[in-house]
Amino acid sequence: MPLNAFSRVQTQQALVGACLMALLCGGARGEESAAPACVPPISYLPLDGAVVGLDTRDVPALGTYERISPDGRYVLRSYSGAQWGRVSLMELPASEAGPIKAYRTPFDNEAFPVQGTWRYLVDVNGAHYRFADVLRLQAQSKPLFKGGMTGFYAAASEMAVNARSLKPTAEKPQTIFVRSLSWPQSAHPDQQGVGPLQIATLTVRDDGQQAQIIQTDGPHFICGGRAALDGNVYALPMISIDGAEFSAIPQVPRQGKPTMRVYGLGAASGEPAPCDLRADLGFSPGKAVFGYPSGATSAWLTYSDLGHVYVYDRGLATTFRLAHGRHRVLASAFPGLTRDGRVIYGATWRDCPDAKICPERAGYVIADPYQSDDYRNFWHQRAEQPPKACITQQEVDAERARFAQMHGLPP
């Protein structure tokens, strides 16, 4: 979609929001307005072994620790295999018919994006690179600045991202707040990724060409006030898209059992972390990744567990499983939620049930949770219409245009 169509797409989005749940627009427009098209309930995008290389099982190298861009177009993946090095960027096509492209990066395994905008990609040593530079220069790209939490198991988000969604320029430089979350590492293999939590907030001045840190808050330990309830040892933390919350599992809680929980961090730079409990999933899945909040609605979470993928609706306090459309599907690493609401994750699968003659494939799965059987059955049992029938193609196109415009990318 051409970038100059961005405003027109936003107008289309507004019309979509006014449609009825049956996906028919209001009677005032009559037959003049076509029903907005839903995205497929689930799509499978296989990787080409000739492009990404093969693993030890002769399956296209999938990698692990995958992070999904806000528009669902890019995947930052670690452990990419011999052909693409430690970390690569994968570009997913706009439709199932297109190829998946690959880009090299200068990063070490477990590099991570600054969530919300993906303005920066961060190496495990704290070096921040401009996302557009990595796409353009690949492994030759250079860092802009270095700071924040470092090492494996770190994560970061740009705070109040909706207020700074445009690309900074020399005429209009921006002050950007990046909050990162991590926890101490242990040399003991059974203790890696477990410990007390720390956060740091960077104040960055960015003019679109250069960026530098002008203030640092932290790092400092958080959630000490919860020790009487949760203990002080957490696992699998993940920061929210806006940096105002995090999810984690207290390993030795003083009350109850270890379960995945959501805590508050404070919405402003420099604000003390309240660590107030905001949700408790009641069980211990893999790392829970935040989606994007919608108005007054709390952000959904998505996670994988025993090879399956789920979303957790915090308003309903309910988990929905995303059913597969292929055979022997096994989700890899952990999934991500796009701004438009789709769930994207790496997986292996077979296109036919006979394992003897049906080769295993690897690639990316894109699912619309609103069209999942679990979600629709939930509302059917309540004899209510779901608040959203599906994610529309217009919504997906609009987010793709928004992301491309911000980073100066082709559509």
mmCIF file of C-alpha atoms in Angstrom:
data_model
loop_
_atom_site.group_PDB
_atom_site.id
_atom_site.type_symbol
_atom_site.label_atom_id
_atom_site.label_comp_id
_atom_site.label_asym_id
_atom_site.label_seq_id
_atom_site.Cartn_x
_atom_site.Cartn_y
_atom_site.Cartn_z
ATOM 1 C CA MET A 1 0.000 0.000 0.000
ATOM 2 C CA PRO A 2 1.479 3.410 -0.931
ATOM 3 C CA LEU A 3 2.456 5.520 2.048
ATOM 4 C CA ASN A 4 0.385 8.451 0.784
ATOM 5 C CA ALA A 5 -2.684 6.236 1.289
ATOM 6 C CA PHE A 6 -2.091 6.168 5.021
ATOM 7 C CA SER A 7 -4.717 8.788 5.909
ATOM 8 C CA ARG A 8 -7.250 7.093 3.655
ATOM 9 C CA VAL A 9 -6.665 3.793 5.435
ATOM 10 C CA GLN A 10 -7.264 5.492 8.787
ATOM 11 C CA THR A 11 -10.614 6.703 7.489
ATOM 12 C CA GLN A 12 -11.452 3.173 6.406
ATOM 13 C CA GLN A 13 -10.602 1.958 9.895
ATOM 14 C CA ALA A 14 -13.101 4.381 11.380
ATOM 15 C CA LEU A 15 -15.804 2.993 9.096
ATOM 16 C CA VAL A 16 -14.888 -0.543 10.079
ATOM 17 C CA GLY A 17 -15.322 0.340 13.737
ATOM 18 C CA ALA A 18 -18.857 1.517 13.020
ATOM 19 C CA CYS A 19 -19.867 -1.804 11.463
ATOM 20 C CA LEU A 20 -22.235 -4.259 13.116
ATOM 21 C CA MET A 21 -20.947 -7.527 14.547
ATOM 22 C CA ALA A 22 -22.253 -9.335 11.499
ATOM 23 C CA LEU A 23 -19.781 -7.230 9.528
ATOM 24 C CA LEU A 24 -22.454 -5.326 7.633
ATOM 25 C CA CYS A 25 -22.166 -1.574 7.740
ATOM 26 C CA GLY A 26 -24.945 0.704 8.914
ATOM 27 C CA GLY A 27 -28.161 0.919 6.958
ATOM 28 C CA ALA A 28 -27.575 4.560 6.084
ATOM 29 C CA ARG A 29 -24.927 3.448 3.589
ATOM 30 C CA GLY A 30 -27.053 0.595 2.237
ATOM 31 C CA GLU A 31 -25.514 -1.507 -0.473
ATOM 32 C CA GLU A 32 -22.980 1.189 -1.374
ATOM 33 C CA SER A 33 -20.585 -0.036 1.321
ATOM 34 C CA ALA A 34 -18.984 -3.461 1.024
ATOM 35 C CA ALA A 35 -18.602 -5.549 4.166
ATOM 36 C CA PRO A 36 -15.031 -5.330 5.502
ATOM 37 C CA ALA A 37 -13.085 -8.493 4.785
ATOM 38 C CA CYS A 38 -11.896 -10.627 7.687
ATOM 39 C CA VAL A 39 -8.348 -11.927 7.650
ATOM 40 C CA PRO A 40 -8.072 -15.735 7.463
ATOM 41 C CA PRO A 41 -8.665 -17.422 10.842
ATOM 42 C CA ILE A 42 -5.202 -18.969 10.593
ATOM 43 C CA SER A 43 -2.396 -18.797 8.016
ATOM 44 C CA TYR A 44 0.804 -20.814 7.626
ATOM 45 C CA LEU A 45 3.912 -19.229 6.097
ATOM 46 C CA PRO A 46 6.605 -21.874 5.510
ATOM 47 C CA LEU A 47 10.287 -21.032 5.451
ATOM 48 C CA ASP A 48 12.353 -22.044 2.418
ATOM 49 C CA GLY A 49 15.264 -24.271 3.407
ATOM 50 C CA ALA A 50 17.243 -22.974 0.420
ATOM 51 C CA VAL A 51 17.035 -19.455 1.930
ATOM 52 C CA VAL A 52 17.415 -20.065 5.670
ATOM 53 C CA GLY A 53 19.334 -23.345 5.668
ATOM 54 C CA LEU A 54 18.392 -26.654 7.262
ATOM 55 C CA ASP A 55 18.714 -27.839 10.848
ATOM 56 C CA THR A 56 20.018 -31.226 11.974
ATOM 57 C CA ARG A 57 16.668 -32.825 11.085
ATOM 58 C CA ASP A 58 16.739 -31.417 7.527
ATOM 59 C CA VAL A 59 13.926 -28.989 8.421
ATOM 60 C CA PRO A 60 14.240 -25.267 7.541
ATOM 61 C CA ALA A 61 16.085 -23.548 10.400
ATOM 62 C CA LEU A 62 13.427 -21.824 12.502
ATOM 63 C CA GLY A 63 15.451 -20.238 15.269
ATOM 64 C CA THR A 64 14.104 -19.498 18.741
ATOM 65 C CA TYR A 65 13.346 -16.466 20.916
ATOM 66 C CA GLU A 66 11.242 -14.686 18.321
ATOM 67 C CA ARG A 67 9.917 -11.146 18.743
ATOM 68 C CA ILE A 68 7.146 -9.788 16.507
ATOM 69 C CA SER A 69 6.986 -6.195 15.189
ATOM 70 C CA PRO A 70 3.878 -4.088 15.951
ATOM 71 C CA ASP A 71 2.516 -4.574 12.430
ATOM 72 C CA GLY A 72 3.420 -8.265 12.217
ATOM 73 C CA ARG A 73 5.709 -7.697 9.239
ATOM 74 C CA TYR A 74 9.053 -8.474 10.902
ATOM 75 C CA VAL A 75 10.361 -11.183 13.211
ATOM 76 C CA LEU A 76 13.568 -10.708 15.201
ATOM 77 C CA ARG A 77 14.846 -14.234 15.827
ATOM 78 C CA SER A 78 17.829 -15.631 17.710
ATOM 79 C CA TYR A 79 19.701 -18.890 17.065
ATOM 80 C CA SER A 80 19.127 -18.490 13.343
ATOM 81 C CA GLY A 81 21.443 -21.291 12.236
ATOM 82 C CA ALA A 82 24.744 -21.430 10.368
ATOM 83 C CA GLN A 83 23.410 -19.766 7.227
ATOM 84 C CA TRP A 84 22.162 -16.574 8.913
ATOM 85 C CA GLY A 85 24.238 -16.369 12.070
ATOM 86 C CA ARG A 86 23.150 -15.731 15.601
ATOM 87 C CA VAL A 87 20.307 -13.248 15.046
ATOM 88 C CA SER A 88 18.367 -12.461 11.881
ATOM 89 C CA LEU A 89 15.418 -10.321 10.861
ATOM 90 C CA MET A 90 12.706 -12.090 8.898
ATOM 91 C CA GLU A 91 10.211 -10.123 6.800
ATOM 92 C CA LEU A 92 6.827 -11.789 6.409
ATOM 93 C CA PRO A 93 4.862 -11.205 3.185
ATOM 94 C CA ALA A 94 1.586 -9.315 3.029
ATOM 95 C CA SER A 95 -0.125 -12.512 1.840
ATOM 96 C CA GLU A 96 0.528 -16.242 1.987
ATOM 97 C CA ALA A 97 1.611 -16.176 -1.660
ATOM 98 C CA GLY A 98 4.721 -14.057 -1.055
ATOM 99 C CA PRO A 99 8.180 -15.236 0.047
ATOM 100 C CA ILE A 100 9.736 -14.697 3.482
ATOM 101 C CA LYS A 101 12.816 -12.467 3.261
ATOM 102 C CA ALA A 102 15.823 -12.609 5.589
ATOM 103 C CA TYR A 103 18.266 -9.918 6.790
ATOM 104 C CA ARG A 104 21.516 -10.279 8.698
ATOM 105 C CA THR A 105 22.147 -8.368 11.920
ATOM 106 C CA PRO A 106 25.196 -7.554 14.083
ATOM 107 C CA PHE A 107 23.527 -8.935 17.235
ATOM 108 C CA ASP A 108 24.221 -11.717 19.687
ATOM 109 C CA ASN A 109 21.558 -14.237 20.669
ATOM 110 C CA GLU A 110 18.680 -12.902 22.782
ATOM 111 C CA ALA A 111 18.838 -9.395 21.282
ATOM 112 C CA PHE A 112 15.488 -7.637 21.703
ATOM 113 C CA PRO A 113 13.435 -4.761 20.271
ATOM 114 C CA VAL A 114 12.249 -1.699 22.151
ATOM 115 C CA GLN A 115 8.593 -2.638 22.124
ATOM 116 C CA GLY A 116 5.769 -0.354 21.139
ATOM 117 C CA THR A 117 7.544 1.266 18.195
ATOM 118 C CA TRP A 118 10.563 -0.932 17.403
ATOM 119 C CA ARG A 119 12.394 2.379 16.992
ATOM 120 C CA TYR A 120 15.511 0.662 18.342
ATOM 121 C CA LEU A 121 16.829 -2.896 18.413
ATOM 122 C CA VAL A 122 19.041 -3.700 21.398
ATOM 123 C CA ASP A 123 22.004 -6.055 21.595
ATOM 124 C CA VAL A 124 22.627 -7.961 24.831
ATOM 125 C CA ASN A 125 25.462 -5.535 25.680
ATOM 126 C CA GLY A 126 23.009 -2.620 25.783
ATOM 127 C CA ALA A 127 23.915 -1.170 22.363
ATOM 128 C CA HIS A 128 20.830 0.390 20.730
ATOM 129 C CA TYR A 129 20.577 0.353 16.913
ATOM 130 C CA ARG A 130 18.022 2.119 14.769
ATOM 131 C CA PHE A 131 15.660 -0.489 13.322
ATOM 132 C CA ALA A 132 15.661 1.096 9.854
ATOM 133 C CA ASP A 133 19.483 1.087 9.835
ATOM 134 C CA VAL A 134 19.581 -2.647 10.540
ATOM 135 C CA LEU A 135 17.225 -3.291 7.640
ATOM 136 C CA ARG A 136 19.277 -1.094 5.303
ATOM 137 C CA LEU A 137 22.830 -1.943 6.410
ATOM 138 C CA GLN A 138 22.210 -5.342 8.025
ATOM 139 C CA ALA A 139 25.359 -6.651 9.779
ATOM 140 C CA GLN A 140 27.226 -3.421 8.924
ATOM 141 C CA SER A 141 24.867 -1.198 10.926
ATOM 142 C CA LYS A 142 26.318 0.758 13.862
ATOM 143 C CA PRO A 143 24.829 1.473 17.296
ATOM 144 C CA LEU A 144 23.466 4.884 18.244
ATOM 145 C CA PHE A 145 24.074 4.655 21.996
ATOM 146 C CA LYS A 146 24.576 2.135 24.790
ATOM 147 C CA GLY A 147 22.651 1.830 28.041
ATOM 148 C CA GLY A 148 19.770 0.254 29.924
ATOM 149 C CA MET A 149 19.569 -3.287 31.239
ATOM 150 C CA THR A 150 21.917 -5.759 29.579
ATOM 151 C CA GLY A 151 22.415 -9.480 29.124
ATOM 152 C CA PHE A 152 20.149 -12.401 28.362
ATOM 153 C CA TYR A 153 16.564 -12.122 29.604
ATOM 154 C CA ALA A 154 16.360 -8.349 29.203
ATOM 155 C CA ALA A 155 13.376 -6.590 27.605
ATOM 156 C CA ALA A 156 12.522 -2.950 26.874
ATOM 157 C CA SER A 157 9.606 -0.750 25.841
ATOM 158 C CA GLU A 158 9.133 2.816 24.725
ATOM 159 C CA MET A 159 6.909 4.577 27.229
ATOM 160 C CA ALA A 160 3.766 6.412 26.095
ATOM 161 C CA VAL A 161 4.380 5.275 22.531
ATOM 162 C CA ASN A 162 1.082 6.631 21.175
ATOM 163 C CA ALA A 163 2.249 10.185 21.847
ATOM 164 C CA ARG A 164 5.431 9.689 19.808
ATOM 165 C CA SER A 165 4.438 7.551 16.865
ATOM 166 C CA LEU A 166 6.008 9.779 14.194
ATOM 167 C CA LYS A 167 9.530 9.672 12.837
ATOM 168 C CA PRO A 168 11.783 12.324 14.485
ATOM 169 C CA THR A 169 13.546 14.864 12.265
ATOM 170 C CA ALA A 170 16.239 17.497 12.683
ATOM 171 C CA GLU A 171 13.477 20.148 12.704
ATOM 172 C CA LYS A 172 11.395 18.177 15.211
ATOM 173 C CA PRO A 173 13.679 16.075 17.428
ATOM 174 C CA GLN A 174 12.010 13.939 20.067
ATOM 175 C CA THR A 175 12.626 13.097 23.693
ATOM 176 C CA ILE A 176 12.056 9.374 24.075
ATOM 177 C CA PHE A 177 11.828 7.327 27.267
ATOM 178 C CA VAL A 178 13.016 3.724 27.074
ATOM 179 C CA ARG A 179 12.345 1.517 30.101
ATOM 180 C CA SER A 180 14.150 -1.816 30.304
ATOM 181 C CA LEU A 181 13.640 -4.729 32.656
ATOM 182 C CA SER A 182 16.011 -7.542 33.593
ATOM 183 C CA TRP A 183 17.220 -9.601 36.488
ATOM 184 C CA PRO A 184 20.608 -10.907 37.661
ATOM 185 C CA GLN A 185 22.074 -13.925 35.952
ATOM 186 C CA SER A 186 23.603 -16.915 37.633
ATOM 187 C CA ALA A 187 26.302 -19.161 36.236
ATOM 188 C CA HIS A 188 24.328 -22.152 37.470
ATOM 189 C CA PRO A 189 22.306 -23.525 34.511
ATOM 190 C CA ASP A 190 19.270 -24.196 36.687
ATOM 191 C CA GLN A 191 19.222 -20.644 38.030
ATOM 192 C CA GLN A 192 19.561 -18.621 34.831
ATOM 193 C CA GLY A 193 16.641 -16.285 34.318
ATOM 194 C CA VAL A 194 15.629 -16.398 37.971
ATOM 195 C CA GLY A 195 16.179 -13.675 40.543
ATOM 196 C CA PRO A 196 15.128 -10.252 41.859
ATOM 197 C CA LEU A 197 14.045 -7.760 39.229
ATOM 198 C CA GLN A 198 15.732 -4.539 38.126
ATOM 199 C CA ILE A 199 14.612 -1.707 35.863
ATOM 200 C CA ALA A 200 16.292 1.298 34.265
ATOM 201 C CA THR A 201 14.791 4.188 32.294
ATOM 202 C CA LEU A 202 16.739 6.061 29.627
ATOM 203 C CA THR A 203 15.846 9.547 28.422
ATOM 204 C CA VAL A 204 16.987 9.764 24.806
ATOM 205 C CA ARG A 205 17.201 12.752 22.480
ATOM 206 C CA ASP A 206 16.647 11.645 18.876
ATOM 207 C CA ASP A 207 16.715 13.832 15.745
ATOM 208 C CA GLY A 208 16.186 11.023 13.249
ATOM 209 C CA GLN A 209 19.883 10.760 12.414
ATOM 210 C CA GLN A 210 21.646 10.708 15.756
ATOM 211 C CA ALA A 211 20.425 9.753 19.216
ATOM 212 C CA GLN A 212 22.024 10.095 22.619
ATOM 213 C CA ILE A 213 21.172 9.427 26.248
ATOM 214 C CA ILE A 214 20.640 12.647 28.185
ATOM 215 C CA GLN A 215 19.538 11.077 31.490
ATOM 216 C CA THR A 216 19.519 7.650 33.139
ATOM 217 C CA ASP A 217 17.304 6.516 36.003
ATOM 218 C CA GLY A 218 18.532 3.271 37.536
ATOM 219 C CA PRO A 219 19.183 0.450 37.398
ATOM 220 C CA HIS A 220 17.532 -0.331 40.694
ATOM 221 C CA PHE A 221 15.780 -3.303 42.230
ATOM 222 C CA ILE A 222 11.997 -3.311 42.375
ATOM 223 C CA CYS A 223 9.157 -5.097 44.159
ATOM 224 C CA GLY A 224 10.956 -5.322 47.501
ATOM 225 C CA GLY A 225 7.673 -4.448 49.186
ATOM 226 C CA ARG A 226 6.116 -7.646 47.838
ATOM 227 C CA ALA A 227 8.675 -9.952 49.480
ATOM 228 C CA ALA A 228 6.275 -10.853 52.278
ATOM 229 C CA LEU A 229 3.779 -12.114 49.667
ATOM 230 C CA ASP A 230 5.826 -13.197 46.663
ATOM 231 C CA GLY A 231 9.336 -13.661 47.969
ATOM 232 C CA ASN A 232 12.055 -11.918 45.986
ATOM 233 C CA VAL A 233 12.780 -14.467 43.263
ATOM 234 C CA TYR A 234 10.929 -14.192 39.936
ATOM 235 C CA ALA A 235 11.170 -16.004 36.619
ATOM 236 C CA LEU A 236 10.184 -15.303 33.000
ATOM 237 C CA PRO A 237 9.528 -11.556 33.343
ATOM 238 C CA MET A 238 8.314 -9.576 30.340
ATOM 239 C CA ILE A 239 7.658 -5.843 30.210
ATOM 240 C CA SER A 240 4.444 -4.484 28.696
ATOM 241 C CA ILE A 241 4.250 -2.615 25.398
ATOM 242 C CA ASP A 242 4.060 0.779 27.147
ATOM 243 C CA GLY A 243 6.501 -0.055 29.944
ATOM 244 C CA ALA A 244 3.848 0.423 32.625
ATOM 245 C CA GLU A 245 3.427 -3.261 33.613
ATOM 246 C CA PHE A 246 5.298 -6.526 33.633
ATOM 247 C CA SER A 247 4.476 -10.218 33.867
ATOM 248 C CA ALA A 248 6.480 -12.736 35.895
ATOM 249 C CA ILE A 249 6.206 -15.871 38.036
ATOM 250 C CA PRO A 250 7.217 -15.565 41.723
ATOM 251 C CA GLN A 251 9.183 -18.743 42.316
ATOM 252 C CA VAL A 252 8.774 -19.089 46.090
ATOM 253 C CA PRO A 253 5.627 -17.137 47.010
ATOM 254 C CA ARG A 254 4.787 -16.861 50.696
ATOM 255 C CA GLN A 255 1.137 -17.269 49.771
ATOM 256 C CA GLY A 256 -0.244 -19.619 47.133
ATOM 257 C CA LYS A 257 1.698 -21.408 44.413
ATOM 258 C CA PRO A 258 3.965 -20.077 41.639
ATOM 259 C CA THR A 259 1.711 -18.638 38.939
ATOM 260 C CA MET A 260 2.109 -16.148 36.103
ATOM 261 C CA ARG A 261 1.071 -12.710 37.337
ATOM 262 C CA VAL A 262 0.876 -9.122 36.061
ATOM 263 C CA TYR A 263 2.200 -6.228 38.161
ATOM 264 C CA GLY A 264 2.221 -2.451 37.777
ATOM 265 C CA LEU A 265 5.442 -0.503 37.189
ATOM 266 C CA GLY A 266 4.209 3.084 37.137
ATOM 267 C CA ALA A 267 3.373 4.971 33.981
ATOM 268 C CA ALA A 268 5.848 7.875 34.218
ATOM 269 C CA SER A 269 9.605 8.021 33.870
ATOM 270 C CA GLY A 270 11.240 8.004 37.293
ATOM 271 C CA GLU A 271 8.011 6.998 39.038
ATOM 272 C CA PRO A 272 8.581 4.381 41.772
ATOM 273 C CA ALA A 273 7.460 0.903 40.761
ATOM 274 C CA PRO A 274 4.351 0.081 42.806
ATOM 275 C CA CYS A 275 4.414 -3.614 41.822
ATOM 276 C CA ASP A 276 0.689 -3.774 42.537
ATOM 277 C CA LEU A 277 -0.873 -7.081 41.517
ATOM 278 C CA ARG A 278 -3.155 -6.580 38.493
ATOM 279 C CA ALA A 279 -3.816 -10.121 37.243
ATOM 280 C CA ASP A 280 -3.082 -13.717 38.171
ATOM 281 C CA LEU A 281 -3.416 -16.352 35.457
ATOM 282 C CA GLY A 282 -3.570 -19.105 38.071
ATOM 283 C CA PHE A 283 -0.973 -21.377 36.434
ATOM 284 C CA SER A 284 2.621 -21.309 35.178
ATOM 285 C CA PRO A 285 2.909 -21.230 31.369
ATOM 286 C CA GLY A 286 5.837 -20.034 29.288
ATOM 287 C CA LYS A 287 6.717 -16.345 29.127
ATOM 288 C CA ALA A 288 3.557 -14.194 28.856
ATOM 289 C CA VAL A 289 3.864 -11.488 26.192
ATOM 290 C CA PHE A 290 1.721 -8.340 26.256
ATOM 291 C CA GLY A 291 -0.449 -7.098 23.444
ATOM 292 C CA TYR A 292 -1.635 -3.515 22.958
ATOM 293 C CA PRO A 293 -4.255 -1.957 25.254
ATOM 294 C CA SER A 294 -7.397 -0.695 23.561
ATOM 295 C CA GLY A 295 -8.965 2.325 25.224
ATOM 296 C CA ALA A 296 -9.920 1.345 28.768
ATOM 297 C CA THR A 297 -9.417 -2.355 27.996
ATOM 298 C CA SER A 298 -6.323 -3.949 29.526
ATOM 299 C CA ALA A 299 -3.862 -5.499 27.113
ATOM 300 C CA TRP A 300 -4.275 -9.177 26.350
ATOM 301 C CA LEU A 301 -1.451 -11.617 26.986
ATOM 302 C CA THR A 302 -0.284 -14.437 24.744
ATOM 303 C CA TYR A 303 1.871 -17.413 25.647
ATOM 304 C CA SER A 304 2.760 -20.939 24.562
ATOM 305 C CA ASP A 305 2.552 -24.044 26.710
ATOM 306 C CA LEU A 306 3.284 -27.653 25.729
ATOM 307 C CA GLY A 307 3.459 -26.683 22.071
ATOM 308 C CA HIS A 308 0.110 -24.854 21.959
ATOM 309 C CA VAL A 309 -0.590 -21.115 21.871
ATOM 310 C CA TYR A 310 -3.126 -19.197 23.970
ATOM 311 C CA VAL A 311 -4.403 -15.684 24.577
ATOM 312 C CA TYR A 312 -5.526 -14.428 27.970
ATOM 313 C CA ASP A 313 -8.277 -11.800 28.095
ATOM 314 C CA ARG A 314 -7.638 -9.876 31.319
ATOM 315 C CA GLY A 315 -11.061 -8.231 31.319
ATOM 316 C CA LEU A 316 -12.764 -11.634 31.218
ATOM 317 C CA ALA A 317 -10.022 -13.390 33.236
ATOM 318 C CA THR A 318 -10.307 -16.155 30.645
ATOM 319 C CA THR A 319 -7.809 -18.089 28.540
ATOM 320 C CA PHE A 320 -8.564 -19.020 24.924
ATOM 321 C CA ARG A 321 -6.646 -21.707 23.063
ATOM 322 C CA LEU A 322 -5.839 -21.072 19.405
ATOM 323 C CA ALA A 323 -6.628 -24.282 17.522
ATOM 324 C CA HIS A 324 -4.370 -25.410 14.701
ATOM 325 C CA GLY A 325 -5.314 -25.934 11.070
ATOM 326 C CA ARG A 326 -2.464 -28.326 10.274
ATOM 327 C CA HIS A 327 -1.166 -31.614 11.653
ATOM 328 C CA ARG A 328 1.336 -32.123 14.471
ATOM 329 C CA VAL A 329 1.799 -28.386 15.012
ATOM 330 C CA LEU A 330 4.420 -27.527 17.626
ATOM 331 C CA ALA A 331 4.858 -23.874 18.610
ATOM 332 C CA SER A 332 8.449 -22.705 19.062
ATOM 333 C CA ALA A 333 9.760 -20.129 21.563
ATOM 334 C CA PHE A 334 6.959 -17.715 22.441
ATOM 335 C CA PRO A 335 4.320 -15.846 20.388
ATOM 336 C CA GLY A 336 3.638 -12.143 19.908
ATOM 337 C CA LEU A 337 0.535 -9.969 19.566
ATOM 338 C CA THR A 338 0.393 -7.319 16.853
ATOM 339 C CA ARG A 339 -1.227 -3.919 17.314
ATOM 340 C CA ASP A 340 -4.196 -5.072 15.206
ATOM 341 C CA GLY A 341 -4.655 -8.115 17.471
ATOM 342 C CA ARG A 342 -3.231 -11.026 15.472
ATOM 343 C CA VAL A 343 -1.058 -13.658 17.158
ATOM 344 C CA ILE A 344 2.133 -14.652 15.311
ATOM 345 C CA TYR A 345 4.505 -17.426 16.309
ATOM 346 C CA GLY A 346 7.143 -19.765 14.927
ATOM 347 C CA ALA A 347 6.205 -23.419 14.613
ATOM 348 C CA THR A 348 6.781 -26.725 12.887
ATOM 349 C CA TRP A 349 3.923 -28.639 11.275
ATOM 350 C CA ARG A 350 2.885 -31.148 8.644
ATOM 351 C CA ASP A 351 0.445 -30.396 5.835
ATOM 352 C CA CYS A 352 -0.952 -33.950 5.845
ATOM 353 C CA PRO A 353 -1.613 -36.529 8.577
ATOM 354 C CA ASP A 354 0.703 -39.292 7.308
ATOM 355 C CA ALA A 355 4.065 -38.635 8.957
ATOM 356 C CA LYS A 356 5.830 -41.261 6.810
ATOM 357 C CA ILE A 357 5.292 -39.504 3.514
ATOM 358 C CA CYS A 358 4.499 -35.960 4.690
ATOM 359 C CA PRO A 359 7.630 -33.860 5.310
ATOM 360 C CA GLU A 360 7.830 -31.609 8.346
ATOM 361 C CA ARG A 361 7.705 -27.891 7.624
ATOM 362 C CA ALA A 362 8.829 -24.905 9.678
ATOM 363 C CA GLY A 363 7.774 -21.278 9.518
ATOM 364 C CA TYR A 364 5.350 -18.772 10.994
ATOM 365 C CA VAL A 365 1.713 -19.079 11.954
ATOM 366 C CA ILE A 366 -0.647 -16.087 11.960
ATOM 367 C CA ALA A 367 -3.899 -16.484 13.881
ATOM 368 C CA ASP A 368 -6.939 -14.294 14.506
ATOM 369 C CA PRO A 369 -7.988 -15.058 18.100
ATOM 370 C CA TYR A 370 -11.449 -13.570 17.542
ATOM 371 C CA GLN A 371 -12.166 -16.289 14.980
ATOM 372 C CA SER A 372 -10.917 -19.121 17.197
ATOM 373 C CA ASP A 373 -13.406 -21.781 18.255
ATOM 374 C CA ASP A 374 -12.662 -21.199 21.942
ATOM 375 C CA TYR A 375 -13.426 -17.491 21.728
ATOM 376 C CA ARG A 376 -16.638 -17.906 19.750
ATOM 377 C CA ASN A 377 -17.857 -20.789 21.911
ATOM 378 C CA PHE A 378 -17.304 -18.693 25.030
ATOM 379 C CA TRP A 379 -19.703 -16.015 23.811
ATOM 380 C CA HIS A 380 -22.141 -18.565 22.379
ATOM 381 C CA GLN A 381 -22.441 -20.222 25.791
ATOM 382 C CA ARG A 382 -23.193 -16.826 27.308
ATOM 383 C CA ALA A 383 -25.815 -16.190 24.593
ATOM 384 C CA GLU A 384 -24.051 -12.915 23.773
ATOM 385 C CA GLN A 385 -22.504 -11.394 20.698
ATOM 386 C CA PRO A 386 -18.697 -11.133 21.003
ATOM 387 C CA PRO A 387 -17.408 -7.537 21.148
ATOM 388 C CA LYS A 388 -15.391 -8.168 17.990
ATOM 389 C CA ALA A 389 -16.157 -10.660 15.198
ATOM 390 C CA CYS A 390 -12.760 -10.691 13.523
ATOM 391 C CA ILE A 391 -9.689 -8.693 12.600
ATOM 392 C CA THR A 392 -10.249 -7.061 9.226
ATOM 393 C CA GLN A 393 -7.822 -6.772 6.357
ATOM 394 C CA GLN A 394 -8.299 -3.002 6.528
ATOM 395 C CA GLU A 395 -6.987 -2.998 10.097
ATOM 396 C CA VAL A 396 -3.960 -5.046 9.118
ATOM 397 C CA ASP A 397 -3.215 -2.811 6.120
ATOM 398 C CA ALA A 398 -3.509 0.309 8.267
ATOM 399 C CA GLU A 399 -0.997 -0.974 10.846
ATOM 400 C CA ARG A 400 1.411 -2.003 8.105
ATOM 401 C CA ALA A 401 1.157 1.505 6.615
ATOM 402 C CA ARG A 402 1.587 3.141 10.046
ATOM 403 C CA PHE A 403 4.753 1.161 10.788
ATOM 404 C CA ALA A 404 6.215 1.742 7.320
ATOM 405 C CA GLN A 405 5.573 5.480 7.527
ATOM 406 C CA MET A 406 7.209 5.812 10.927
ATOM 407 C CA HIS A 407 10.376 3.986 9.862
ATOM 408 C CA GLY A 408 10.557 5.358 6.320
ATOM 409 C CA LEU A 409 10.116 1.910 4.798
ATOM 410 C CA PRO A 410 8.540 0.904 1.488
ATOM 411 C CA PRO A 411 4.979 -0.449 1.847
#
